[in-house]
mmCIF file of C-alpha atoms in Angstrom:
data_model
loop_
_atom_site.group_PDB
_atom_site.id
_atom_site.type_symbol
_atom_site.label_atom_id
_atom_site.label_comp_id
_atom_site.label_asym_id
_atom_site.label_seq_id
_atom_site.Cartn_x
_atom_site.Cartn_y
_atom_site.Cartn_z
ATOM 1 C CA UNK A 20 -3.345 30.677 23.411
ATOM 2 C CA UNK A 21 -1.307 27.990 25.143
ATOM 3 C CA UNK A 22 -2.708 24.474 25.240
ATOM 4 C CA UNK A 23 -2.535 23.613 28.929
ATOM 5 C CA UNK A 24 -4.167 20.215 28.403
ATOM 6 C CA UNK A 25 -1.697 18.837 25.874
ATOM 7 C CA UNK A 26 1.845 20.251 26.186
ATOM 8 C CA UNK A 27 2.913 18.180 23.169
ATOM 9 C CA UNK A 28 0.488 20.030 20.912
ATOM 10 C CA UNK A 29 1.805 23.155 19.184
ATOM 11 C CA UNK A 30 0.568 26.319 20.895
ATOM 12 C CA UNK A 31 0.326 28.281 17.640
ATOM 13 C CA UNK A 32 -0.972 27.487 14.192
ATOM 14 C CA UNK A 33 -4.097 25.716 13.015
ATOM 15 C CA UNK A 34 -6.050 25.081 9.853
ATOM 16 C CA UNK A 35 -7.799 28.346 9.081
ATOM 17 C CA UNK A 36 -10.576 26.470 7.280
ATOM 18 C CA UNK A 37 -11.254 24.390 10.402
ATOM 19 C CA UNK A 38 -11.336 27.533 12.507
ATOM 20 C CA UNK A 39 -13.739 29.238 10.102
ATOM 21 C CA UNK A 40 -16.050 26.208 10.102
ATOM 22 C CA UNK A 41 -16.129 26.156 13.896
ATOM 23 C CA UNK A 42 -16.800 29.901 14.043
ATOM 24 C CA UNK A 43 -19.648 29.469 11.592
ATOM 25 C CA UNK A 44 -21.273 26.707 13.608
ATOM 26 C CA UNK A 45 -23.347 26.731 16.757
ATOM 27 C CA UNK A 46 -20.823 24.510 18.534
ATOM 28 C CA UNK A 47 -18.289 27.116 19.637
ATOM 29 C CA UNK A 48 -20.885 29.519 21.136
ATOM 30 C CA UNK A 49 -22.531 26.695 23.091
ATOM 31 C CA UNK A 50 -19.165 25.644 24.494
ATOM 32 C CA UNK A 51 -18.247 29.207 25.401
ATOM 33 C CA UNK A 52 -21.536 29.678 27.259
ATOM 34 C CA UNK A 53 -20.666 26.834 29.634
ATOM 35 C CA UNK A 54 -18.651 28.421 32.456
ATOM 36 C CA UNK A 55 -17.052 25.075 33.306
ATOM 37 C CA UNK A 56 -15.355 25.050 29.891
ATOM 38 C CA UNK A 57 -13.209 28.108 30.765
ATOM 39 C CA UNK A 58 -13.462 29.727 27.352
ATOM 40 C CA UNK A 59 -13.492 33.532 27.196
ATOM 41 C CA UNK A 60 -15.424 33.592 23.907
ATOM 42 C CA UNK A 61 -16.618 31.570 20.950
ATOM 43 C CA UNK A 62 -13.443 32.621 19.127
ATOM 44 C CA UNK A 63 -11.342 31.252 22.001
ATOM 45 C CA UNK A 64 -13.204 27.923 21.812
ATOM 46 C CA UNK A 65 -12.839 27.766 18.033
ATOM 47 C CA UNK A 66 -9.090 28.374 18.195
ATOM 48 C CA UNK A 67 -8.663 25.689 20.837
ATOM 49 C CA UNK A 68 -10.513 22.990 18.915
ATOM 50 C CA UNK A 69 -9.004 24.016 15.566
ATOM 51 C CA UNK A 70 -5.612 23.339 17.154
ATOM 52 C CA UNK A 71 -6.873 20.050 18.556
ATOM 53 C CA UNK A 72 -7.962 18.953 15.087
ATOM 54 C CA UNK A 73 -4.671 20.097 13.581
ATOM 55 C CA UNK A 74 -2.816 17.855 16.037
ATOM 56 C CA UNK A 75 -5.124 14.904 15.329
ATOM 57 C CA UNK A 76 -4.748 15.269 11.563
ATOM 58 C CA UNK A 77 -0.960 15.455 11.813
ATOM 59 C CA UNK A 78 -0.813 12.356 13.972
ATOM 60 C CA UNK A 79 -2.958 10.298 11.613
ATOM 61 C CA UNK A 80 -0.670 11.223 8.699
ATOM 62 C CA UNK A 81 2.318 9.876 10.631
ATOM 63 C CA UNK A 82 0.723 6.547 11.549
ATOM 64 C CA UNK A 83 2.319 3.530 9.855
ATOM 65 C CA UNK A 84 0.679 0.116 9.610
ATOM 66 C CA UNK A 85 3.413 -2.420 8.762
ATOM 67 C CA UNK A 86 0.975 -5.290 8.197
ATOM 68 C CA UNK A 87 0.005 -3.873 4.794
ATOM 69 C CA UNK A 88 2.478 -5.666 2.552
ATOM 70 C CA UNK A 89 1.851 -3.643 -0.623
ATOM 71 C CA UNK A 90 2.239 -0.276 1.113
ATOM 72 C CA UNK A 91 5.501 -1.400 2.685
ATOM 73 C CA UNK A 92 7.043 -3.621 0.001
ATOM 74 C CA UNK A 93 5.800 -2.427 -3.406
ATOM 75 C CA UNK A 94 7.175 0.623 -5.245
ATOM 76 C CA UNK A 95 4.711 3.511 -4.804
ATOM 77 C CA UNK A 96 4.512 6.397 -7.263
ATOM 78 C CA UNK A 97 2.532 9.646 -7.464
ATOM 79 C CA UNK A 98 3.128 10.541 -11.116
ATOM 80 C CA UNK A 99 -0.474 10.963 -12.290
ATOM 81 C CA UNK A 100 -2.203 14.306 -11.560
ATOM 82 C CA UNK A 101 -4.812 13.917 -8.840
ATOM 83 C CA UNK A 102 -7.517 15.324 -11.122
ATOM 84 C CA UNK A 103 -6.993 12.680 -13.824
ATOM 85 C CA UNK A 104 -9.747 10.137 -14.464
ATOM 86 C CA UNK A 105 -7.570 7.741 -16.488
ATOM 87 C CA UNK A 106 -3.919 7.146 -17.361
ATOM 88 C CA UNK A 107 -2.366 5.271 -20.263
ATOM 89 C CA UNK A 108 0.938 3.466 -19.982
ATOM 90 C CA UNK A 109 2.857 1.007 -22.149
ATOM 91 C CA UNK A 110 4.052 -2.504 -21.373
ATOM 92 C CA UNK A 111 7.345 -2.952 -23.160
ATOM 93 C CA UNK A 112 9.174 -5.729 -24.988
ATOM 94 C CA UNK A 113 12.686 -5.346 -26.410
ATOM 95 C CA UNK A 114 12.991 -6.429 -30.067
ATOM 96 C CA UNK A 115 15.703 -6.713 -32.703
ATOM 97 C CA UNK A 116 19.362 -7.730 -32.626
ATOM 98 C CA UNK A 117 22.781 -6.420 -33.605
ATOM 99 C CA UNK A 118 25.072 -7.867 -36.318
ATOM 100 C CA UNK A 119 28.609 -7.488 -37.613
ATOM 101 C CA UNK A 120 28.665 -4.793 -40.334
ATOM 102 C CA UNK A 121 31.011 -3.557 -43.028
ATOM 103 C CA UNK A 122 32.636 -0.086 -43.008
ATOM 104 C CA UNK A 123 29.999 1.498 -45.251
ATOM 105 C CA UNK A 124 26.967 -0.550 -44.328
ATOM 106 C CA UNK A 125 23.604 1.133 -44.847
ATOM 107 C CA UNK A 126 21.341 -1.734 -43.783
ATOM 108 C CA UNK A 127 21.985 -1.658 -40.034
ATOM 109 C CA UNK A 128 19.752 -4.062 -38.095
ATOM 110 C CA UNK A 129 17.113 -2.216 -36.145
ATOM 111 C CA UNK A 130 16.763 -2.624 -32.378
ATOM 112 C CA UNK A 131 13.642 -1.170 -30.826
ATOM 113 C CA UNK A 132 11.202 -1.357 -27.987
ATOM 114 C CA UNK A 133 7.701 -2.586 -28.740
ATOM 115 C CA UNK A 134 5.013 -1.336 -26.404
ATOM 116 C CA UNK A 135 1.333 -2.113 -26.009
ATOM 117 C CA UNK A 136 -0.896 0.518 -24.363
ATOM 118 C CA UNK A 137 -2.944 -0.121 -21.258
ATOM 119 C CA UNK A 138 -5.455 2.302 -19.775
ATOM 120 C CA UNK A 139 -5.723 2.479 -15.993
ATOM 121 C CA UNK A 140 -8.602 4.187 -14.248
ATOM 122 C CA UNK A 141 -8.189 6.507 -11.272
ATOM 123 C CA UNK A 142 -10.744 6.130 -8.497
ATOM 124 C CA UNK A 143 -11.331 7.819 -5.152
ATOM 125 C CA UNK A 144 -11.445 6.015 -1.820
ATOM 126 C CA UNK A 145 -13.171 7.917 0.949
ATOM 127 C CA UNK A 146 -14.377 7.817 4.540
ATOM 128 C CA UNK A 147 -14.727 10.254 7.430
ATOM 129 C CA UNK A 148 -14.536 10.696 11.178
ATOM 130 C CA UNK A 149 -15.984 13.252 13.568
ATOM 131 C CA UNK A 150 -16.604 14.497 17.088
ATOM 132 C CA UNK A 151 -19.809 15.429 18.822
ATOM 133 C CA UNK A 152 -20.184 18.500 20.983
ATOM 134 C CA UNK A 153 -20.345 16.228 24.046
ATOM 135 C CA UNK A 154 -16.996 14.643 23.122
ATOM 136 C CA UNK A 155 -15.520 18.134 22.891
ATOM 137 C CA UNK A 156 -16.954 19.030 26.301
ATOM 138 C CA UNK A 157 -15.666 15.832 27.863
ATOM 139 C CA UNK A 158 -12.136 16.188 26.470
ATOM 140 C CA UNK A 159 -11.859 19.802 27.612
ATOM 141 C CA UNK A 160 -13.240 19.222 31.090
ATOM 142 C CA UNK A 161 -11.157 16.071 31.644
ATOM 143 C CA UNK A 162 -8.002 17.886 30.533
ATOM 144 C CA UNK A 163 -7.404 15.411 27.702
ATOM 145 C CA UNK A 164 -7.089 15.788 23.962
ATOM 146 C CA UNK A 165 -9.770 14.571 21.606
ATOM 147 C CA UNK A 166 -9.464 10.869 20.821
ATOM 148 C CA UNK A 167 -6.973 10.495 17.966
ATOM 149 C CA UNK A 168 -8.048 6.911 17.359
ATOM 150 C CA UNK A 169 -10.963 8.068 15.201
ATOM 151 C CA UNK A 170 -8.617 9.735 12.729
ATOM 152 C CA UNK A 171 -6.256 6.756 12.846
ATOM 153 C CA UNK A 172 -9.179 4.417 12.115
ATOM 154 C CA UNK A 173 -10.119 6.520 9.077
ATOM 155 C CA UNK A 174 -6.529 6.382 7.812
ATOM 156 C CA UNK A 175 -6.366 2.639 8.487
ATOM 157 C CA UNK A 176 -9.559 1.945 6.516
ATOM 158 C CA UNK A 177 -8.292 3.799 3.435
ATOM 159 C CA UNK A 178 -4.844 2.171 3.645
ATOM 160 C CA UNK A 179 -6.493 -1.227 3.957
ATOM 161 C CA UNK A 180 -8.608 -0.674 0.835
ATOM 162 C CA UNK A 181 -5.571 0.580 -1.110
ATOM 163 C CA UNK A 182 -3.647 -2.519 -0.047
ATOM 164 C CA UNK A 183 -6.488 -4.801 -1.201
ATOM 165 C CA UNK A 184 -6.531 -3.093 -4.602
ATOM 166 C CA UNK A 185 -2.757 -3.491 -4.928
ATOM 167 C CA UNK A 186 -3.121 -7.272 -4.636
ATOM 168 C CA UNK A 187 -6.538 -8.230 -6.010
ATOM 169 C CA UNK A 188 -7.467 -5.134 -7.997
ATOM 170 C CA UNK A 189 -11.108 -4.148 -8.396
ATOM 171 C CA UNK A 190 -12.702 -5.575 -11.521
ATOM 172 C CA UNK A 191 -15.890 -3.545 -11.159
ATOM 173 C CA UNK A 192 -13.953 -0.268 -11.198
ATOM 174 C CA UNK A 193 -11.293 -1.467 -13.675
ATOM 175 C CA UNK A 194 -8.381 -1.310 -11.229
ATOM 176 C CA UNK A 195 -5.595 -3.885 -11.638
ATOM 177 C CA UNK A 196 -3.718 -5.711 -8.880
ATOM 178 C CA UNK A 197 -0.741 -8.068 -8.822
ATOM 179 C CA UNK A 198 -3.076 -11.087 -8.577
ATOM 180 C CA UNK A 199 -5.622 -9.877 -11.143
ATOM 181 C CA UNK A 200 -6.343 -12.445 -13.837
ATOM 182 C CA UNK A 201 -5.782 -10.001 -16.719
ATOM 183 C CA UNK A 202 -2.413 -8.488 -15.781
ATOM 184 C CA UNK A 203 -0.270 -10.804 -17.994
ATOM 185 C CA UNK A 204 1.995 -11.902 -15.118
ATOM 186 C CA UNK A 205 3.044 -15.474 -16.007
ATOM 187 C CA UNK A 206 2.076 -18.448 -13.824
ATOM 188 C CA UNK A 207 4.644 -21.058 -12.845
ATOM 189 C CA UNK A 208 3.502 -24.667 -12.492
ATOM 190 C CA UNK A 209 4.812 -26.167 -9.263
ATOM 191 C CA UNK A 210 6.051 -29.755 -9.148
ATOM 192 C CA UNK A 211 3.600 -32.220 -7.636
ATOM 193 C CA UNK A 212 4.237 -34.735 -4.878
ATOM 194 C CA UNK A 213 1.502 -37.350 -4.868
ATOM 195 C CA UNK A 214 -0.763 -34.889 -6.747
ATOM 196 C CA UNK A 215 -0.043 -32.110 -4.205
ATOM 197 C CA UNK A 216 1.947 -28.912 -4.738
ATOM 198 C CA UNK A 217 1.870 -27.566 -1.156
ATOM 199 C CA UNK A 218 5.276 -26.982 0.411
ATOM 200 C CA UNK A 219 4.182 -28.545 3.693
ATOM 201 C CA UNK A 220 3.950 -31.832 1.778
ATOM 202 C CA UNK A 221 7.464 -31.460 0.344
ATOM 203 C CA UNK A 222 11.012 -31.886 1.568
ATOM 204 C CA UNK A 223 13.486 -29.022 1.872
ATOM 205 C CA UNK A 224 15.141 -30.146 -1.361
ATOM 206 C CA UNK A 225 11.800 -30.158 -3.174
ATOM 207 C CA UNK A 226 10.980 -26.644 -1.925
ATOM 208 C CA UNK A 227 14.366 -25.421 -3.159
ATOM 209 C CA UNK A 228 13.699 -27.101 -6.499
ATOM 210 C CA UNK A 229 10.412 -25.186 -6.809
ATOM 211 C CA UNK A 230 12.061 -21.834 -6.053
ATOM 212 C CA UNK A 231 14.985 -22.536 -8.377
ATOM 213 C CA UNK A 232 12.455 -23.545 -11.005
ATOM 214 C CA UNK A 233 10.686 -20.198 -10.661
ATOM 215 C CA UNK A 234 13.928 -18.294 -11.245
ATOM 216 C CA UNK A 235 14.863 -20.579 -14.155
ATOM 217 C CA UNK A 236 11.436 -20.179 -15.770
ATOM 218 C CA UNK A 237 11.608 -16.380 -15.592
ATOM 219 C CA UNK A 238 15.099 -16.453 -17.042
ATOM 220 C CA UNK A 239 14.007 -18.699 -19.902
ATOM 221 C CA UNK A 240 10.919 -16.742 -20.985
ATOM 222 C CA UNK A 241 12.788 -13.401 -20.845
ATOM 223 C CA UNK A 242 16.149 -14.652 -22.186
ATOM 224 C CA UNK A 243 17.671 -13.792 -18.798
ATOM 225 C CA UNK A 244 16.646 -10.130 -19.060
ATOM 226 C CA UNK A 245 14.463 -10.252 -15.944
ATOM 227 C CA UNK A 246 16.062 -11.174 -12.625
ATOM 228 C CA UNK A 247 13.571 -10.859 -9.783
ATOM 229 C CA UNK A 248 14.977 -9.834 -6.409
ATOM 230 C CA UNK A 249 12.043 -10.312 -4.002
ATOM 231 C CA UNK A 250 10.104 -13.429 -3.029
ATOM 232 C CA UNK A 251 6.778 -12.852 -1.234
ATOM 233 C CA UNK A 252 5.203 -15.806 0.551
ATOM 234 C CA UNK A 253 2.127 -16.525 2.660
ATOM 235 C CA UNK A 254 3.021 -16.495 6.391
ATOM 236 C CA UNK A 255 2.725 -20.297 6.737
ATOM 237 C CA UNK A 256 5.183 -20.885 3.884
ATOM 238 C CA UNK A 257 7.471 -18.118 5.155
ATOM 239 C CA UNK A 258 7.597 -19.640 8.649
ATOM 240 C CA UNK A 259 8.152 -23.075 7.119
ATOM 241 C CA UNK A 260 11.217 -22.109 5.074
ATOM 242 C CA UNK A 261 12.534 -20.014 7.973
ATOM 243 C CA UNK A 262 12.600 -23.046 10.265
ATOM 244 C CA UNK A 263 12.842 -26.010 7.870
ATOM 245 C CA UNK A 264 16.358 -27.448 8.110
ATOM 246 C CA UNK A 265 18.218 -28.732 5.053
ATOM 247 C CA UNK A 266 19.572 -32.096 6.269
ATOM 248 C CA UNK A 267 23.247 -32.245 7.225
ATOM 249 C CA UNK A 268 23.932 -28.575 6.413
ATOM 250 C CA UNK A 269 22.967 -26.485 9.453
ATOM 251 C CA UNK A 270 21.037 -24.210 7.062
ATOM 252 C CA UNK A 271 17.365 -23.445 6.926
ATOM 253 C CA UNK A 272 15.838 -23.121 3.464
ATOM 254 C CA UNK A 273 15.504 -19.356 3.892
ATOM 255 C CA UNK A 274 19.092 -18.862 5.068
ATOM 256 C CA UNK A 275 20.409 -20.995 2.222
ATOM 257 C CA UNK A 276 18.440 -18.981 -0.342
ATOM 258 C CA UNK A 277 19.542 -15.613 1.038
ATOM 259 C CA UNK A 278 23.185 -16.646 0.927
ATOM 260 C CA UNK A 279 23.184 -18.527 -2.370
ATOM 261 C CA UNK A 280 20.387 -17.385 -4.697
ATOM 262 C CA UNK A 281 22.295 -15.066 -7.079
ATOM 263 C CA UNK A 282 19.658 -12.348 -7.550
ATOM 264 C CA UNK A 283 17.480 -12.679 -4.456
ATOM 265 C CA UNK A 284 17.699 -9.729 -2.040
ATOM 266 C CA UNK A 285 14.641 -10.182 0.135
ATOM 267 C CA UNK A 286 12.105 -12.786 1.236
ATOM 268 C CA UNK A 287 8.984 -11.326 2.846
ATOM 269 C CA UNK A 288 5.900 -12.638 4.586
ATOM 270 C CA UNK A 289 2.705 -11.350 2.946
ATOM 271 C CA UNK A 290 -0.583 -12.343 4.639
ATOM 272 C CA UNK A 291 -2.411 -11.130 1.537
ATOM 273 C CA UNK A 292 -1.140 -14.198 -0.356
ATOM 274 C CA UNK A 293 -2.786 -16.692 2.012
ATOM 275 C CA UNK A 294 -5.724 -18.745 0.805
ATOM 276 C CA UNK A 295 -7.782 -17.503 3.770
ATOM 277 C CA UNK A 296 -7.412 -13.858 2.759
ATOM 278 C CA UNK A 297 -10.173 -13.759 0.164
ATOM 279 C CA UNK A 298 -10.174 -9.942 -0.079
ATOM 280 C CA UNK A 299 -6.670 -9.948 -1.559
ATOM 281 C CA UNK A 300 -6.179 -13.456 -2.952
ATOM 282 C CA UNK A 301 -8.699 -14.460 -5.653
ATOM 283 C CA UNK A 302 -7.065 -17.870 -6.257
ATOM 284 C CA UNK A 303 -8.386 -19.578 -3.121
ATOM 285 C CA UNK A 304 -5.027 -21.290 -2.445
ATOM 286 C CA UNK A 305 -1.686 -20.048 -1.144
ATOM 287 C CA UNK A 306 0.300 -18.086 -3.737
ATOM 288 C CA UNK A 307 4.010 -17.242 -3.970
ATOM 289 C CA UNK A 308 5.015 -14.108 -5.851
ATOM 290 C CA UNK A 309 8.445 -13.419 -7.297
ATOM 291 C CA UNK A 310 9.053 -9.852 -8.468
ATOM 292 C CA UNK A 311 11.588 -7.101 -9.062
ATOM 293 C CA UNK A 312 11.114 -4.382 -6.472
ATOM 294 C CA UNK A 313 11.660 -1.410 -8.754
ATOM 295 C CA UNK A 314 9.397 1.404 -9.955
ATOM 296 C CA UNK A 315 10.924 0.873 -13.414
ATOM 297 C CA UNK A 316 9.099 -2.485 -13.564
ATOM 298 C CA UNK A 317 5.802 -1.759 -11.788
ATOM 299 C CA UNK A 318 4.313 0.482 -9.145
ATOM 300 C CA UNK A 319 1.267 1.121 -7.029
ATOM 301 C CA UNK A 320 0.120 4.436 -8.457
ATOM 302 C CA UNK A 321 -1.506 6.802 -5.947
ATOM 303 C CA UNK A 322 -2.248 10.135 -7.660
ATOM 304 C CA UNK A 323 -3.469 11.695 -4.414
ATOM 305 C CA UNK A 324 -2.236 10.396 -1.065
ATOM 306 C CA UNK A 325 -4.482 10.279 2.003
ATOM 307 C CA UNK A 326 -5.957 13.743 2.502
ATOM 308 C CA UNK A 327 -8.156 15.167 5.244
ATOM 309 C CA UNK A 328 -10.473 17.986 4.219
ATOM 310 C CA UNK A 329 -11.437 20.894 6.477
ATOM 311 C CA UNK A 330 -14.111 19.934 8.954
ATOM 312 C CA UNK A 331 -17.787 20.203 8.161
ATOM 313 C CA UNK A 332 -20.394 21.243 10.699
ATOM 314 C CA UNK A 333 -23.405 18.941 10.981
ATOM 315 C CA UNK A 334 -25.811 19.909 13.739
ATOM 316 C CA UNK A 335 -24.093 19.036 17.033
ATOM 317 C CA UNK A 336 -20.977 17.420 15.609
ATOM 318 C CA UNK A 337 -18.083 18.143 13.273
ATOM 319 C CA UNK A 338 -17.115 15.756 10.468
ATOM 320 C CA UNK A 339 -13.720 15.483 8.763
ATOM 321 C CA UNK A 340 -14.014 13.918 5.252
ATOM 322 C CA UNK A 341 -10.992 11.907 4.040
ATOM 323 C CA UNK A 342 -10.021 10.884 0.510
ATOM 324 C CA UNK A 343 -7.323 9.110 -1.462
ATOM 325 C CA UNK A 344 -7.116 8.571 -5.235
ATOM 326 C CA UNK A 345 -5.640 5.343 -6.586
ATOM 327 C CA UNK A 346 -4.985 3.850 -10.019
ATOM 328 C CA UNK A 347 -4.024 0.386 -8.807
ATOM 329 C CA UNK A 348 -0.976 -1.463 -10.093
ATOM 330 C CA UNK A 349 0.781 -0.027 -13.131
ATOM 331 C CA UNK A 350 2.711 -2.911 -14.694
ATOM 332 C CA UNK A 351 5.293 -1.797 -17.236
ATOM 333 C CA UNK A 352 7.072 -5.157 -17.524
ATOM 334 C CA UNK A 353 4.688 -8.047 -16.708
ATOM 335 C CA UNK A 354 7.453 -10.635 -17.096
ATOM 336 C CA UNK A 355 9.424 -9.028 -14.262
ATOM 337 C CA UNK A 356 7.026 -10.836 -11.913
ATOM 338 C CA UNK A 357 5.981 -14.462 -11.558
ATOM 339 C CA UNK A 358 3.226 -16.243 -9.625
ATOM 340 C CA UNK A 359 3.278 -19.796 -8.268
ATOM 341 C CA UNK A 360 -0.201 -20.948 -7.248
ATOM 342 C CA UNK A 361 -0.570 -23.657 -4.624
ATOM 343 C CA UNK A 362 2.479 -23.364 -2.385
#
């Protein structure tokens, strides 16, 4: 059957489970009985709306929300089976050293990797959306597709919760985030100017000194093994360094850093680090985060990406349940990141 109301929608193919659920409900027969709906049979109505739902589901999968900093700027992995309840990983520390040896030495110094296990829990995030029989009637009679914004809202809500977990974790459900208090990421103490650490109170030179100090501190505590490449800042601090001029140079702080900081590849604005964003920032003040953007160092583990189940019939409406399974932040090398509280 060709979809005359939405030429962009594929004319063949639909989720067989959705079609079966519609055929098993009282919705399709009631639509077919209405002569104004122009359906030849309940099967015809079921096929039409199964295709509508297939289009809506596909569109919600494609939707991207760039404001979610973790989903766009953190490494994301799907290594854990979706049926797992927990996962165990190791945080590693290199140990040992080499030495000059004789030709027949038997006491070679031992180099190794020391790891401590951490158990992460896998939890489900869920919501749903649906359409009433009247919404189906209205869309068909008006020659318009069903409103895709419901599916997009369901996707948005799950992405938003995943993003919150990536930053703040969820202590109640034992999920770790980059700003969780128990993740072993070191804290850098910012220099004070008249008892204040905020960058808006500092000069361009003092801001550069703070950032250089963060890199130097990470280098010192890791013996220059870790070299972070990404600096995430609250929007106010990001705008400040993007416009703050370094006197007599023609450079802003941001431009100077991007051209001269030896390891820095990216500076990003992350609203989740603002003091006002209490859902993602447990510190209550602006936070800067320096990290290595590599799945070898850490990742946001999502065992099961956003999934929409076949529709369920509930009286005079159809409901589409949605689910995602997350394990939060998996931090293999805690010293590859650094937090500065109070920028």
